[in-house]
Amino acid sequence: MDTPARQTAIENVRAKAGSDRSSIAAACGQRATVRKRKPNVAVLAVQGAFVEHERRLEQLGCDCTELRHGADLARPFDGLVLPGGESTAQAKLLRDLGMLEPLRTRIASGMPTLGTCAGLILLAERVTADVSTPSLAGSMQDGTASEAAAEGSMTRGAFGTMPITVRRNAYGRQLGSFRTLAPFGDEGEPPCVVAMTFIRAPRIESVRDGTRTLAVVDDVPVAVQAGNQIGCAFHPELEDSNVVYERFLALVEGVRTAD
Amino acid sequence: MHSTDNETATAAPVHKAHGNRVVLNRQLAQMLKGGVIMDVTTPEQARIAEAAGACAVMALERIPADIRAAGGVSRMSDPSMIKGIQEAVSIPVMAKCRIGHFVEAQVLEAIEIDYIDESEVLSPADDVYHIDKTRFAVPFVCGARDLGEALRRIAEGATMIRTKGEPGTGDVVQAVRHMRRMQAEMRAIASMRDDELFEEAKRLQVPYDLVRHVHEHGALPVVNFAAGGVATPADAALMMQLGAEGVFVGSGIFKSGDPARRAAAIVQAVANYDDAQLIADLSEDLGEAMVGVNEQEIALLMAERGK
């Protein structure tokens, strides 16, 4: 339930995001005219909320390429977005439509990649089974129960390129979905509070090997970065803030400049 | 902030819905887009559906073709059967309640179902009133034959719409009719003058604000799936090309010869609904499709329930 103070805070964030957007779009547009070609971002478009990502990326001055089957991989793109949706459905389609291995190779070799919710699960090196009942969710506070559950049902994410462990549906069923505000960014950067929507979200249970935590909610990491891969348990495509996209597009720009 | 929301979610959520839930519930439907939601009657079928790439399953005791064959009153499924399916899969689980039966809906909310289908497939419990879905924290999907029905359900709190089609027939003609009608009505409203919208709201018997939304966006404020009679990959792709954002497949999968294969083929056809070559490949050697009955041959038109 929202307090008036929180509502005001959310509205302030929204207002700021709204005013930022036009200037960023303009900046991206300028870059594009200098470089002649806009950044081209591929969006996995087999299932889920991919249109929402495309709209946002286009507002920020990008061209988008929809990846629906293997042949689409022949088209040039500078970055990759893995949208929210159902990760089991997406993983199955990635495999059946001949995109899994070629994309994994590109991500592993440094293609800037943004994975949100289901996309985060696809990226995770380790995925533990979801918690299907509230009683089980309660017992997860107990370390031994959590470890025992994790031991029993560990799998690899479809790409498995990010050194993190996530637990599917760890916040519960749809009744556990929620929206909140939290700071986003690297340590040492000025804090930027953004609204975050979690829908049947995965929980990041551990991060390894130099993976940085970009945001924390209730002591649990909800956004992480490992090399050129950014993963969010929440849905930046459903909010007005551009902060997550800016970080991703900076990686895209970095790779383009290096080329 | 987070914990407050969680308390709302876990402690008796009935009658505590608030503004945020409507948005969150519409957003869950957004995550289902481009996907296939499959009717299942056992945990085993649910696992087959999940492995085939379903983005959600609909748990029910009898699929519509069998409800049709059995006759009599059909009701909400046994909660223990639904729980068995919830434990079997990690994708969202939906279940049906009867039109107007808000206590069946309360029961489904109590077992933390992810989406309730207030469905004409079951026998209606109320021949006048639908459920006031704004009083629930869990989301509802409802069937519609035209834009008026769709917007009335949205006004009542539905956060996802599907065509009614004619369930349990394997005949796609009604789903096509309903989707074409809805899309045509939305195109008409999008091209109206502002001052014509008031009369249109009156004609459709829906709130003016919703007509205004359709006018400005050319689309419903919620996700719109196809349902009722989809039996083949080509049927599913047809509905997507007509403007559906995803597809429900009820009897079409587990009434067919090779459910796992047909399910996977329909999932791929929905993801690549514009790719005729791929759909041709997917349609090969699928085994027996469900037998199907023509709309002229059936005594009971489920789509006539709940307007």
mmCIF file with all atom_site columns, N, CA and C in Angstrom, chain B residues 251-285:
data_model
loop_
_atom_site.group_PDB
_atom_site.id
_atom_site.type_symbol
_atom_site.label_atom_id
_atom_site.label_alt_id
_atom_site.label_comp_id
_atom_site.label_asym_id
_atom_site.label_entity_id
_atom_site.label_seq_id
_atom_site.pdbx_PDB_ins_code
_atom_site.Cartn_x
_atom_site.Cartn_y
_atom_site.Cartn_z
_atom_site.occupancy
_atom_site.B_iso_or_equiv
_atom_site.pdbx_formal_charge
_atom_site.auth_seq_id
_atom_site.auth_comp_id
_atom_site.auth_asym_id
_atom_site.auth_atom_id
_atom_site.pdbx_PDB_model_num
ATOM 1   N N  . SER B 1 251 ? -8.911 -27.833 -25.909 1.00 0.00 ? 251 SER B N  1
ATOM 2   C CA . SER B 1 251 ? -9.032 -29.251 -26.235 1.00 0.00 ? 251 SER B CA 1
ATOM 3   C C  . SER B 1 251 ? -8.069 -29.657 -27.345 1.00 0.00 ? 251 SER B C  1
ATOM 4   N N  . GLY B 1 252 ? -7.601 -28.693 -28.122 1.00 0.00 ? 252 GLY B N  1
ATOM 5   C CA . GLY B 1 252 ? -6.840 -28.983 -29.342 1.00 0.00 ? 252 GLY B CA 1
ATOM 6   C C  . GLY B 1 252 ? -5.592 -29.818 -29.112 1.00 0.00 ? 252 GLY B C  1
ATOM 7   N N  . ILE B 1 253 ? -4.972 -29.696 -27.954 1.00 0.00 ? 253 ILE B N  1
ATOM 8   C CA . ILE B 1 253 ? -3.709 -30.402 -27.744 1.00 0.00 ? 253 ILE B CA 1
ATOM 9   C C  . ILE B 1 253 ? -3.931 -31.802 -27.179 1.00 0.00 ? 253 ILE B C  1
ATOM 10  N N  . PHE B 1 254 ? -4.601 -31.887 -26.026 1.00 0.00 ? 254 PHE B N  1
ATOM 11  C CA . PHE B 1 254 ? -4.679 -33.201 -25.385 1.00 0.00 ? 254 PHE B CA 1
ATOM 12  C C  . PHE B 1 254 ? -5.829 -34.053 -25.931 1.00 0.00 ? 254 PHE B C  1
ATOM 13  N N  . LYS B 1 255 ? -6.539 -33.574 -26.943 1.00 0.00 ? 255 LYS B N  1
ATOM 14  C CA . LYS B 1 255 ? -7.507 -34.401 -27.680 1.00 0.00 ? 255 LYS B CA 1
ATOM 15  C C  . LYS B 1 255 ? -6.905 -34.847 -29.010 1.00 0.00 ? 255 LYS B C  1
ATOM 16  N N  . SER B 1 256 ? -5.625 -34.574 -29.213 1.00 0.00 ? 256 SER B N  1
ATOM 17  C CA . SER B 1 256 ? -5.017 -34.924 -30.500 1.00 0.00 ? 256 SER B CA 1
ATOM 18  C C  . SER B 1 256 ? -4.140 -36.151 -30.328 1.00 0.00 ? 256 SER B C  1
ATOM 19  N N  . GLY B 1 257 ? -3.618 -36.649 -31.445 1.00 0.00 ? 257 GLY B N  1
ATOM 20  C CA . GLY B 1 257 ? -2.871 -37.906 -31.439 1.00 0.00 ? 257 GLY B CA 1
ATOM 21  C C  . GLY B 1 257 ? -1.538 -37.823 -30.712 1.00 0.00 ? 257 GLY B C  1
ATOM 22  N N  . ASP B 1 258 ? -0.798 -36.708 -30.897 1.00 0.00 ? 258 ASP B N  1
ATOM 23  C CA . ASP B 1 258 ? 0.549  -36.597 -30.329 1.00 0.00 ? 258 ASP B CA 1
ATOM 24  C C  . ASP B 1 258 ? 0.671  -35.241 -29.625 1.00 0.00 ? 258 ASP B C  1
ATOM 25  N N  . PRO B 1 259 ? 0.129  -35.163 -28.389 1.00 0.00 ? 259 PRO B N  1
ATOM 26  C CA . PRO B 1 259 ? 0.015  -33.855 -27.722 1.00 0.00 ? 259 PRO B CA 1
ATOM 27  C C  . PRO B 1 259 ? 1.335  -33.102 -27.592 1.00 0.00 ? 259 PRO B C  1
ATOM 28  N N  . ALA B 1 260 ? 2.431  -33.788 -27.198 1.00 0.00 ? 260 ALA B N  1
ATOM 29  C CA . ALA B 1 260 ? 3.697  -33.085 -26.970 1.00 0.00 ? 260 ALA B CA 1
ATOM 30  C C  . ALA B 1 260 ? 4.166  -32.407 -28.251 1.00 0.00 ? 260 ALA B C  1
ATOM 31  N N  . ARG B 1 261 ? 4.065  -33.142 -29.342 1.00 0.00 ? 261 ARG B N  1
ATOM 32  C CA . ARG B 1 261 ? 4.550  -32.633 -30.618 1.00 0.00 ? 261 ARG B CA 1
ATOM 33  C C  . ARG B 1 261 ? 3.674  -31.484 -31.110 1.00 0.00 ? 261 ARG B C  1
ATOM 34  N N  . ARG B 1 262 ? 2.357  -31.669 -31.018 1.00 0.00 ? 262 ARG B N  1
ATOM 35  C CA . ARG B 1 262 ? 1.442  -30.633 -31.478 1.00 0.00 ? 262 ARG B CA 1
ATOM 36  C C  . ARG B 1 262 ? 1.610  -29.377 -30.630 1.00 0.00 ? 262 ARG B C  1
ATOM 37  N N  . ALA B 1 263 ? 1.773  -29.558 -29.325 1.00 0.00 ? 263 ALA B N  1
ATOM 38  C CA . ALA B 1 263 ? 1.940  -28.409 -28.433 1.00 0.00 ? 263 ALA B CA 1
ATOM 39  C C  . ALA B 1 263 ? 3.183  -27.608 -28.820 1.00 0.00 ? 263 ALA B C  1
ATOM 40  N N  . ALA B 1 264 ? 4.304  -28.302 -29.035 1.00 0.00 ? 264 ALA B N  1
ATOM 41  C CA . ALA B 1 264 ? 5.550  -27.612 -29.389 1.00 0.00 ? 264 ALA B CA 1
ATOM 42  C C  . ALA B 1 264 ? 5.409  -26.910 -30.735 1.00 0.00 ? 264 ALA B C  1
ATOM 43  N N  . ALA B 1 265 ? 4.698  -27.540 -31.671 1.00 0.00 ? 265 ALA B N  1
ATOM 44  C CA . ALA B 1 265 ? 4.522  -26.947 -33.001 1.00 0.00 ? 265 ALA B CA 1
ATOM 45  C C  . ALA B 1 265 ? 3.687  -25.669 -32.909 1.00 0.00 ? 265 ALA B C  1
ATOM 46  N N  . ILE B 1 266 ? 2.645  -25.689 -32.076 1.00 0.00 ? 266 ILE B N  1
ATOM 47  C CA . ILE B 1 266 ? 1.795  -24.501 -31.941 1.00 0.00 ? 266 ILE B CA 1
ATOM 48  C C  . ILE B 1 266 ? 2.583  -23.370 -31.277 1.00 0.00 ? 266 ILE B C  1
ATOM 49  N N  . VAL B 1 267 ? 3.425  -23.701 -30.301 1.00 0.00 ? 267 VAL B N  1
ATOM 50  C CA . VAL B 1 267 ? 4.252  -22.682 -29.645 1.00 0.00 ? 267 VAL B CA 1
ATOM 51  C C  . VAL B 1 267 ? 5.167  -21.997 -30.665 1.00 0.00 ? 267 VAL B C  1
ATOM 52  N N  . GLN B 1 268 ? 5.808  -22.788 -31.499 1.00 0.00 ? 268 GLN B N  1
ATOM 53  C CA . GLN B 1 268 ? 6.699  -22.197 -32.502 1.00 0.00 ? 268 GLN B CA 1
ATOM 54  C C  . GLN B 1 268 ? 5.932  -21.394 -33.544 1.00 0.00 ? 268 GLN B C  1
ATOM 55  N N  . ALA B 1 269 ? 4.739  -21.873 -33.894 1.00 0.00 ? 269 ALA B N  1
ATOM 56  C CA . ALA B 1 269 ? 3.939  -21.161 -34.901 1.00 0.00 ? 269 ALA B CA 1
ATOM 57  C C  . ALA B 1 269 ? 3.500  -19.790 -34.380 1.00 0.00 ? 269 ALA B C  1
ATOM 58  N N  . VAL B 1 270 ? 3.235  -19.707 -33.075 1.00 0.00 ? 270 VAL B N  1
ATOM 59  C CA . VAL B 1 270 ? 2.831  -18.413 -32.501 1.00 0.00 ? 270 VAL B CA 1
ATOM 60  C C  . VAL B 1 270 ? 4.023  -17.449 -32.471 1.00 0.00 ? 270 VAL B C  1
ATOM 61  N N  . ALA B 1 271 ? 5.214  -17.981 -32.173 1.00 0.00 ? 271 ALA B N  1
ATOM 62  C CA . ALA B 1 271 ? 6.412  -17.127 -32.138 1.00 0.00 ? 271 ALA B CA 1
ATOM 63  C C  . ALA B 1 271 ? 6.791  -16.641 -33.531 1.00 0.00 ? 271 ALA B C  1
ATOM 64  N N  . ASN B 1 272 ? 6.460  -17.414 -34.564 1.00 0.00 ? 272 ASN B N  1
ATOM 65  C CA . ASN B 1 272 ? 6.826  -17.059 -35.939 1.00 0.00 ? 272 ASN B CA 1
ATOM 66  C C  . ASN B 1 272 ? 5.598  -17.104 -36.844 1.00 0.00 ? 272 ASN B C  1
ATOM 67  N N  . TYR B 1 273 ? 4.565  -16.360 -36.437 1.00 0.00 ? 273 TYR B N  1
ATOM 68  C CA . TYR B 1 273 ? 3.272  -16.482 -37.115 1.00 0.00 ? 273 TYR B CA 1
ATOM 69  C C  . TYR B 1 273 ? 3.271  -15.954 -38.548 1.00 0.00 ? 273 TYR B C  1
ATOM 70  N N  . ASP B 1 274 ? 4.308  -15.213 -38.916 1.00 0.00 ? 274 ASP B N  1
ATOM 71  C CA . ASP B 1 274 ? 4.383  -14.669 -40.273 1.00 0.00 ? 274 ASP B CA 1
ATOM 72  C C  . ASP B 1 274 ? 5.225  -15.533 -41.214 1.00 0.00 ? 274 ASP B C  1
ATOM 73  N N  . ASP B 1 275 ? 5.791  -16.612 -40.707 1.00 0.00 ? 275 ASP B N  1
ATOM 74  C CA . ASP B 1 275 ? 6.760  -17.383 -41.474 1.00 0.00 ? 275 ASP B CA 1
ATOM 75  C C  . ASP B 1 275 ? 6.093  -18.642 -42.026 1.00 0.00 ? 275 ASP B C  1
ATOM 76  N N  . ALA B 1 276 ? 5.541  -18.537 -43.261 1.00 0.00 ? 276 ALA B N  1
ATOM 77  C CA . ALA B 1 276 ? 4.753  -19.634 -43.830 1.00 0.00 ? 276 ALA B CA 1
ATOM 78  C C  . ALA B 1 276 ? 5.588  -20.889 -44.027 1.00 0.00 ? 276 ALA B C  1
ATOM 79  N N  . GLN B 1 277 ? 6.862  -20.706 -44.395 1.00 0.00 ? 277 GLN B N  1
ATOM 80  C CA . GLN B 1 277 ? 7.720  -21.875 -44.605 1.00 0.00 ? 277 GLN B CA 1
ATOM 81  C C  . GLN B 1 277 ? 7.870  -22.673 -43.307 1.00 0.00 ? 277 GLN B C  1
ATOM 82  N N  . LEU B 1 278 ? 8.107  -21.948 -42.230 1.00 0.00 ? 278 LEU B N  1
ATOM 83  C CA . LEU B 1 278 ? 8.268  -22.623 -40.938 1.00 0.00 ? 278 LEU B CA 1
ATOM 84  C C  . LEU B 1 278 ? 6.965  -23.310 -40.522 1.00 0.00 ? 278 LEU B C  1
ATOM 85  N N  . ILE B 1 279 ? 5.838  -22.618 -40.721 1.00 0.00 ? 279 ILE B N  1
ATOM 86  C CA . ILE B 1 279 ? 4.549  -23.205 -40.328 1.00 0.00 ? 279 ILE B CA 1
ATOM 87  C C  . ILE B 1 279 ? 4.264  -24.446 -41.166 1.00 0.00 ? 279 ILE B C  1
ATOM 88  N N  . ALA B 1 280 ? 4.691  -24.423 -42.428 1.00 0.00 ? 280 ALA B N  1
ATOM 89  C CA . ALA B 1 280 ? 4.545  -25.617 -43.271 1.00 0.00 ? 280 ALA B CA 1
ATOM 90  C C  . ALA B 1 280 ? 5.330  -26.782 -42.670 1.00 0.00 ? 280 ALA B C  1
ATOM 91  N N  . ASP B 1 281 ? 6.583  -26.508 -42.287 1.00 0.00 ? 281 ASP B N  1
ATOM 92  C CA . ASP B 1 281 ? 7.402  -27.571 -41.685 1.00 0.00 ? 281 ASP B CA 1
ATOM 93  C C  . ASP B 1 281 ? 6.773  -28.072 -40.388 1.00 0.00 ? 281 ASP B C  1
ATOM 94  N N  . LEU B 1 282 ? 6.274  -27.117 -39.585 1.00 0.00 ? 282 LEU B N  1
ATOM 95  C CA . LEU B 1 282 ? 5.698  -27.486 -38.287 1.00 0.00 ? 282 LEU B CA 1
ATOM 96  C C  . LEU B 1 282 ? 4.435  -28.325 -38.433 1.00 0.00 ? 282 LEU B C  1
ATOM 97  N N  . SER B 1 283 ? 3.734  -28.138 -39.555 1.00 0.00 ? 283 SER B N  1
ATOM 98  C CA . SER B 1 283 ? 2.438  -28.802 -39.737 1.00 0.00 ? 283 SER B CA 1
ATOM 99  C C  . SER B 1 283 ? 2.582  -30.234 -40.236 1.00 0.00 ? 283 SER B C  1
ATOM 100 N N  . GLU B 1 284 ? 3.809  -30.639 -40.595 1.00 0.00 ? 284 GLU B N  1
ATOM 101 C CA . GLU B 1 284 ? 4.016  -31.982 -41.139 1.00 0.00 ? 284 GLU B CA 1
ATOM 102 C C  . GLU B 1 284 ? 3.962  -33.044 -40.043 1.00 0.00 ? 284 GLU B C  1
ATOM 103 N N  . ASP B 1 285 ? 3.323  -34.157 -40.361 1.00 0.00 ? 285 ASP B N  1
ATOM 104 C CA . ASP B 1 285 ? 3.340  -35.350 -39.508 1.00 0.00 ? 285 ASP B CA 1
ATOM 105 C C  . ASP B 1 285 ? 3.005  -35.072 -38.050 1.00 0.00 ? 285 ASP B C  1
#
